[in-house]
């Protein structure tokens, strides 16, 4: 009986300490303006080419050159977006393949063939059924960008599609059960084909293939990349985990 009482007291005291500490830190935290100003004063200038600053002309395996920030795979290094265009402005800049399903809406940019505009149609930001739908993906170039892209890294000097390549689509809308083919010819005998398919829920299937119409064999290394810039908004409750599992 004494042991049970001691354990109950220990649990109660632990909860009181945790909640009390969280209340004290929230009450005594500096204003956001002061915290941001202190961070800016304490940060040193970043030299060109340092980590976090996009750079072009990065060498790929075998000496090929890719237009990729920070490495052989495009988007591998975070970009610094302070102030810039809005989400709608960035989306309107490029031709797009529309996404239309009962549970998803959005589009795929034909420049770079990125999946960068996705909204969860059946989920809301709050319990209010009239609140905004959850915006899941954000295009590159806006704050808190979050997108998926795919491609190839060549082992030799072969021109491959990159983030600025404009693809041709055989349809204008991606719907469940109706895949869409994107194609791009590098002018050197290689025709790149990327197929996007979508089920009735949230599952994307991306199939990549290359048609070699040239005389010499070519080795390409495919990749898929999900990129996210900056830290998303959280509740900042230190005993609640938010993020990757």
mmCIF file of C-alpha atoms in Angstrom:
data_model
loop_
_atom_site.group_PDB
_atom_site.id
_atom_site.type_symbol
_atom_site.label_atom_id
_atom_site.label_comp_id
_atom_site.label_asym_id
_atom_site.label_seq_id
_atom_site.Cartn_x
_atom_site.Cartn_y
_atom_site.Cartn_z
ATOM 1 C CA UNK A 1 0.000 0.000 0.000
ATOM 2 C CA UNK A 2 2.870 2.348 0.896
ATOM 3 C CA UNK A 3 4.641 1.537 -2.380
ATOM 4 C CA UNK A 4 1.512 2.355 -4.389
ATOM 5 C CA UNK A 5 1.103 5.645 -2.564
ATOM 6 C CA UNK A 6 4.711 6.603 -3.241
ATOM 7 C CA UNK A 7 4.344 5.782 -6.933
ATOM 8 C CA UNK A 8 1.159 7.850 -7.206
ATOM 9 C CA UNK A 9 2.881 10.782 -5.501
ATOM 10 C CA UNK A 10 5.860 10.469 -7.859
ATOM 11 C CA UNK A 11 3.610 10.489 -10.932
ATOM 12 C CA UNK A 12 1.631 13.491 -9.665
ATOM 13 C CA UNK A 13 4.803 15.439 -8.858
ATOM 14 C CA UNK A 14 6.272 14.635 -12.285
ATOM 15 C CA UNK A 15 3.156 15.910 -14.051
ATOM 16 C CA UNK A 16 3.140 19.071 -11.928
ATOM 17 C CA UNK A 17 6.811 19.732 -12.712
ATOM 18 C CA UNK A 18 6.354 19.198 -16.467
ATOM 19 C CA UNK A 19 3.251 21.366 -16.732
ATOM 20 C CA UNK A 20 4.690 24.019 -14.452
ATOM 21 C CA UNK A 21 7.917 24.244 -16.436
ATOM 22 C CA UNK A 22 6.011 24.519 -19.705
ATOM 23 C CA UNK A 23 3.798 27.279 -18.243
ATOM 24 C CA UNK A 24 6.824 29.176 -16.906
ATOM 25 C CA UNK A 25 8.787 29.019 -20.180
ATOM 26 C CA UNK A 26 5.758 30.097 -22.222
ATOM 27 C CA UNK A 27 5.105 33.028 -19.882
ATOM 28 C CA UNK A 28 8.717 34.214 -19.737
ATOM 29 C CA UNK A 29 9.723 33.637 -23.358
ATOM 30 C CA UNK A 30 10.995 36.761 -25.174
ATOM 31 C CA UNK A 31 8.706 38.388 -27.748
ATOM 32 C CA UNK A 32 9.117 36.986 -31.280
ATOM 33 C CA UNK A 33 10.476 40.324 -32.521
ATOM 34 C CA UNK A 34 13.298 40.319 -29.965
ATOM 35 C CA UNK A 35 14.115 36.674 -30.612
ATOM 36 C CA UNK A 36 14.275 37.252 -34.374
ATOM 37 C CA UNK A 37 16.410 40.375 -33.928
ATOM 38 C CA UNK A 38 18.849 38.514 -31.667
ATOM 39 C CA UNK A 39 19.140 35.704 -34.197
ATOM 40 C CA UNK A 40 19.856 38.119 -37.044
ATOM 41 C CA UNK A 41 22.508 39.964 -35.027
ATOM 42 C CA UNK A 42 24.238 36.758 -34.034
ATOM 43 C CA UNK A 43 24.368 35.195 -37.501
ATOM 44 C CA UNK A 44 27.417 35.728 -39.674
ATOM 45 C CA UNK A 45 27.276 36.348 -43.442
ATOM 46 C CA UNK A 46 27.364 33.228 -45.549
ATOM 47 C CA UNK A 47 30.072 33.050 -48.171
ATOM 48 C CA UNK A 48 29.207 32.142 -51.763
ATOM 49 C CA UNK A 49 29.166 28.397 -52.268
ATOM 50 C CA UNK A 50 28.700 27.654 -48.568
ATOM 51 C CA UNK A 51 26.112 25.038 -47.489
ATOM 52 C CA UNK A 52 22.600 26.359 -47.812
ATOM 53 C CA UNK A 53 23.367 28.605 -50.802
ATOM 54 C CA UNK A 54 22.292 27.131 -54.164
ATOM 55 C CA UNK A 55 25.023 26.912 -56.767
ATOM 56 C CA UNK A 56 24.922 25.765 -60.373
ATOM 57 C CA UNK A 57 27.166 23.611 -62.512
ATOM 58 C CA UNK A 58 27.800 20.830 -59.988
ATOM 59 C CA UNK A 59 29.738 17.889 -61.360
ATOM 60 C CA UNK A 60 27.914 14.573 -61.537
ATOM 61 C CA UNK A 61 29.614 11.145 -61.588
ATOM 62 C CA UNK A 62 31.792 10.753 -64.657
ATOM 63 C CA UNK A 63 32.304 14.483 -65.143
ATOM 64 C CA UNK A 64 28.814 15.415 -66.342
ATOM 65 C CA UNK A 65 27.462 18.771 -65.288
ATOM 66 C CA UNK A 66 24.087 19.221 -63.672
ATOM 67 C CA UNK A 67 22.284 22.409 -62.811
ATOM 68 C CA UNK A 68 21.636 21.413 -59.224
ATOM 69 C CA UNK A 69 21.938 23.278 -55.919
ATOM 70 C CA UNK A 70 24.639 21.770 -53.756
ATOM 71 C CA UNK A 71 25.011 18.300 -55.260
ATOM 72 C CA UNK A 72 24.375 15.860 -58.085
ATOM 73 C CA UNK A 73 20.691 15.569 -57.181
ATOM 74 C CA UNK A 74 18.616 18.754 -57.728
ATOM 75 C CA UNK A 75 17.099 20.221 -54.566
ATOM 76 C CA UNK A 76 19.476 18.425 -52.183
ATOM 77 C CA UNK A 77 20.419 21.659 -50.362
ATOM 78 C CA UNK A 78 17.910 23.973 -48.713
ATOM 79 C CA UNK A 79 17.274 27.321 -50.291
ATOM 80 C CA UNK A 80 16.825 30.538 -48.341
ATOM 81 C CA UNK A 81 13.503 32.205 -49.157
ATOM 82 C CA UNK A 82 13.058 35.361 -47.069
ATOM 83 C CA UNK A 83 10.471 37.372 -48.956
ATOM 84 C CA UNK A 84 9.160 36.681 -52.394
ATOM 85 C CA UNK A 85 6.146 35.836 -54.513
ATOM 86 C CA UNK A 86 3.054 34.228 -53.086
ATOM 87 C CA UNK A 87 2.068 30.616 -53.637
ATOM 88 C CA UNK A 88 -0.541 31.535 -56.239
ATOM 89 C CA UNK A 89 1.942 33.723 -58.127
ATOM 90 C CA UNK A 90 4.533 30.937 -58.327
ATOM 91 C CA UNK A 91 1.929 28.402 -59.480
ATOM 92 C CA UNK A 92 0.685 30.767 -62.187
ATOM 93 C CA UNK A 93 4.167 31.149 -63.691
ATOM 94 C CA UNK A 94 4.326 27.676 -65.246
ATOM 95 C CA UNK A 95 2.117 25.425 -67.340
ATOM 96 C CA UNK A 96 0.589 22.714 -65.190
ATOM 97 C CA UNK A 97 -0.983 19.285 -65.256
ATOM 98 C CA UNK A 98 -4.119 19.493 -63.126
ATOM 99 C CA UNK A 99 -4.858 16.924 -60.392
ATOM 100 C CA UNK A 100 -8.526 16.132 -59.839
ATOM 101 C CA UNK A 101 -9.729 13.398 -57.479
ATOM 102 C CA UNK A 102 -12.427 13.235 -54.783
ATOM 103 C CA UNK A 103 -9.708 13.498 -52.112
ATOM 104 C CA UNK A 104 -6.947 15.539 -53.767
ATOM 105 C CA UNK A 105 -6.740 18.711 -55.798
ATOM 106 C CA UNK A 106 -3.725 20.538 -57.155
ATOM 107 C CA UNK A 107 -1.314 20.364 -60.048
ATOM 108 C CA UNK A 108 2.076 19.192 -61.304
ATOM 109 C CA UNK A 109 4.419 21.784 -62.772
ATOM 110 C CA UNK A 110 5.458 20.906 -66.323
ATOM 111 C CA UNK A 111 8.640 22.884 -65.652
ATOM 112 C CA UNK A 112 10.718 20.330 -63.793
ATOM 113 C CA UNK A 113 7.753 17.916 -63.581
ATOM 114 C CA UNK A 114 7.525 18.496 -59.831
ATOM 115 C CA UNK A 115 4.569 17.485 -57.678
ATOM 116 C CA UNK A 116 4.436 20.778 -55.797
ATOM 117 C CA UNK A 117 0.793 21.814 -55.510
ATOM 118 C CA UNK A 118 -1.384 19.472 -53.483
ATOM 119 C CA UNK A 119 -4.404 20.092 -51.257
ATOM 120 C CA UNK A 120 -6.212 17.491 -49.138
ATOM 121 C CA UNK A 121 -9.814 18.043 -50.187
ATOM 122 C CA UNK A 122 -11.372 15.982 -47.383
ATOM 123 C CA UNK A 123 -9.389 17.530 -44.498
ATOM 124 C CA UNK A 124 -9.824 20.941 -42.862
ATOM 125 C CA UNK A 125 -7.501 23.071 -40.764
ATOM 126 C CA UNK A 126 -9.939 23.059 -37.825
ATOM 127 C CA UNK A 127 -13.070 21.208 -36.725
ATOM 128 C CA UNK A 128 -15.126 23.896 -38.430
ATOM 129 C CA UNK A 129 -16.410 22.297 -41.680
ATOM 130 C CA UNK A 130 -16.117 25.676 -43.424
ATOM 131 C CA UNK A 131 -12.450 26.206 -42.524
ATOM 132 C CA UNK A 132 -9.717 26.084 -45.158
ATOM 133 C CA UNK A 133 -8.648 22.779 -46.656
ATOM 134 C CA UNK A 134 -5.222 21.428 -45.711
ATOM 135 C CA UNK A 135 -2.552 22.589 -48.169
ATOM 136 C CA UNK A 136 -0.024 19.754 -48.213
ATOM 137 C CA UNK A 137 2.615 20.664 -50.828
ATOM 138 C CA UNK A 138 4.108 24.042 -51.695
ATOM 139 C CA UNK A 139 6.025 24.998 -54.881
ATOM 140 C CA UNK A 140 9.692 25.840 -54.867
ATOM 141 C CA UNK A 141 10.298 29.568 -54.505
ATOM 142 C CA UNK A 142 7.895 30.293 -51.640
ATOM 143 C CA UNK A 143 8.436 30.119 -47.903
ATOM 144 C CA UNK A 144 8.248 26.574 -46.509
ATOM 145 C CA UNK A 145 8.484 24.904 -49.913
ATOM 146 C CA UNK A 146 7.540 21.223 -49.860
ATOM 147 C CA UNK A 147 7.563 19.173 -53.061
ATOM 148 C CA UNK A 148 8.533 15.885 -54.712
ATOM 149 C CA UNK A 149 10.687 15.575 -57.813
ATOM 150 C CA UNK A 150 12.318 12.796 -59.790
ATOM 151 C CA UNK A 151 15.095 12.491 -62.326
ATOM 152 C CA UNK A 152 18.285 10.846 -63.504
ATOM 153 C CA UNK A 153 21.981 11.369 -62.771
ATOM 154 C CA UNK A 154 24.238 10.383 -65.717
ATOM 155 C CA UNK A 155 27.508 8.494 -65.377
ATOM 156 C CA UNK A 156 28.878 10.267 -68.452
ATOM 157 C CA UNK A 157 28.391 13.553 -70.281
ATOM 158 C CA UNK A 158 24.756 13.093 -71.195
ATOM 159 C CA UNK A 159 22.124 15.823 -71.133
ATOM 160 C CA UNK A 160 19.362 14.865 -68.712
ATOM 161 C CA UNK A 161 16.230 16.770 -67.649
ATOM 162 C CA UNK A 162 16.589 19.062 -64.644
ATOM 163 C CA UNK A 163 14.473 21.456 -62.631
ATOM 164 C CA UNK A 164 14.118 23.890 -65.536
ATOM 165 C CA UNK A 165 13.178 21.344 -68.215
ATOM 166 C CA UNK A 166 9.760 21.892 -69.784
ATOM 167 C CA UNK A 167 7.950 18.585 -70.344
ATOM 168 C CA UNK A 168 5.148 17.742 -72.760
ATOM 169 C CA UNK A 169 2.032 16.025 -71.381
ATOM 170 C CA UNK A 170 -0.363 13.835 -73.355
ATOM 171 C CA UNK A 171 -3.301 14.935 -71.155
ATOM 172 C CA UNK A 172 -4.281 18.045 -69.229
ATOM 173 C CA UNK A 173 -5.773 16.393 -66.121
ATOM 174 C CA UNK A 174 -4.508 13.557 -63.911
ATOM 175 C CA UNK A 175 -7.427 11.508 -62.573
ATOM 176 C CA UNK A 176 -7.753 8.097 -60.885
ATOM 177 C CA UNK A 177 -7.307 5.318 -63.430
ATOM 178 C CA UNK A 178 -6.076 7.724 -66.129
ATOM 179 C CA UNK A 179 -2.254 7.924 -66.131
ATOM 180 C CA UNK A 180 -0.496 10.840 -67.804
ATOM 181 C CA UNK A 181 2.764 10.559 -69.757
ATOM 182 C CA UNK A 182 5.308 13.379 -69.723
ATOM 183 C CA UNK A 183 8.018 13.289 -72.407
ATOM 184 C CA UNK A 184 11.195 15.216 -73.169
ATOM 185 C CA UNK A 185 13.766 14.680 -75.947
ATOM 186 C CA UNK A 186 17.335 15.750 -75.169
ATOM 187 C CA UNK A 187 18.240 16.076 -78.864
ATOM 188 C CA UNK A 188 21.014 13.492 -78.476
ATOM 189 C CA UNK A 189 19.016 10.356 -79.179
ATOM 190 C CA UNK A 190 17.447 9.967 -75.733
ATOM 191 C CA UNK A 191 13.720 10.326 -75.117
ATOM 192 C CA UNK A 192 12.773 10.583 -71.442
ATOM 193 C CA UNK A 193 9.309 9.422 -70.385
ATOM 194 C CA UNK A 194 7.756 9.870 -66.958
ATOM 195 C CA UNK A 195 4.312 8.445 -66.176
ATOM 196 C CA UNK A 196 2.177 9.691 -63.291
ATOM 197 C CA UNK A 197 -0.720 7.571 -62.024
ATOM 198 C CA UNK A 198 -3.061 8.156 -59.089
ATOM 199 C CA UNK A 199 -5.502 5.906 -57.232
ATOM 200 C CA UNK A 200 -8.818 6.850 -55.616
ATOM 201 C CA UNK A 201 -7.118 7.916 -52.389
ATOM 202 C CA UNK A 202 -3.641 9.428 -52.055
ATOM 203 C CA UNK A 203 -1.223 7.010 -53.734
ATOM 204 C CA UNK A 204 0.919 8.339 -56.580
ATOM 205 C CA UNK A 205 2.801 5.938 -58.835
ATOM 206 C CA UNK A 206 5.683 7.436 -60.804
ATOM 207 C CA UNK A 207 7.281 5.341 -63.554
ATOM 208 C CA UNK A 208 10.400 6.523 -65.378
ATOM 209 C CA UNK A 209 11.909 5.107 -68.537
ATOM 210 C CA UNK A 210 14.370 6.233 -71.194
ATOM 211 C CA UNK A 211 14.227 5.346 -74.890
ATOM 212 C CA UNK A 212 17.727 5.240 -76.378
ATOM 213 C CA UNK A 213 17.609 5.907 -80.118
ATOM 214 C CA UNK A 214 21.343 6.516 -80.342
ATOM 215 C CA UNK A 215 24.161 4.159 -81.255
ATOM 216 C CA UNK A 216 25.995 4.077 -77.898
ATOM 217 C CA UNK A 217 24.750 2.602 -74.606
ATOM 218 C CA UNK A 218 24.032 5.052 -71.791
ATOM 219 C CA UNK A 219 24.000 4.508 -68.018
ATOM 220 C CA UNK A 220 21.642 6.653 -65.948
ATOM 221 C CA UNK A 221 20.971 6.545 -62.214
ATOM 222 C CA UNK A 222 17.338 7.348 -61.314
ATOM 223 C CA UNK A 223 16.363 9.106 -58.103
ATOM 224 C CA UNK A 224 13.311 10.379 -56.259
ATOM 225 C CA UNK A 225 13.497 13.244 -53.796
ATOM 226 C CA UNK A 226 11.083 14.863 -51.358
ATOM 227 C CA UNK A 227 12.361 18.321 -50.387
ATOM 228 C CA UNK A 228 11.191 20.573 -47.603
ATOM 229 C CA UNK A 229 12.587 24.034 -46.832
ATOM 230 C CA UNK A 230 12.410 25.574 -43.358
ATOM 231 C CA UNK A 231 10.654 24.246 -40.274
ATOM 232 C CA UNK A 232 6.859 23.987 -40.501
ATOM 233 C CA UNK A 233 4.642 25.685 -37.939
ATOM 234 C CA UNK A 234 4.188 23.641 -34.757
ATOM 235 C CA UNK A 235 2.437 24.101 -31.407
ATOM 236 C CA UNK A 236 5.837 24.364 -29.641
ATOM 237 C CA UNK A 237 4.650 22.146 -26.819
ATOM 238 C CA UNK A 238 7.887 20.524 -25.692
ATOM 239 C CA UNK A 239 6.389 17.230 -24.486
ATOM 240 C CA UNK A 240 4.456 16.737 -27.763
ATOM 241 C CA UNK A 241 6.425 15.298 -30.694
ATOM 242 C CA UNK A 242 5.643 16.788 -34.095
ATOM 243 C CA UNK A 243 7.560 15.667 -37.172
ATOM 244 C CA UNK A 244 9.035 12.581 -38.765
ATOM 245 C CA UNK A 245 8.714 9.140 -37.200
#
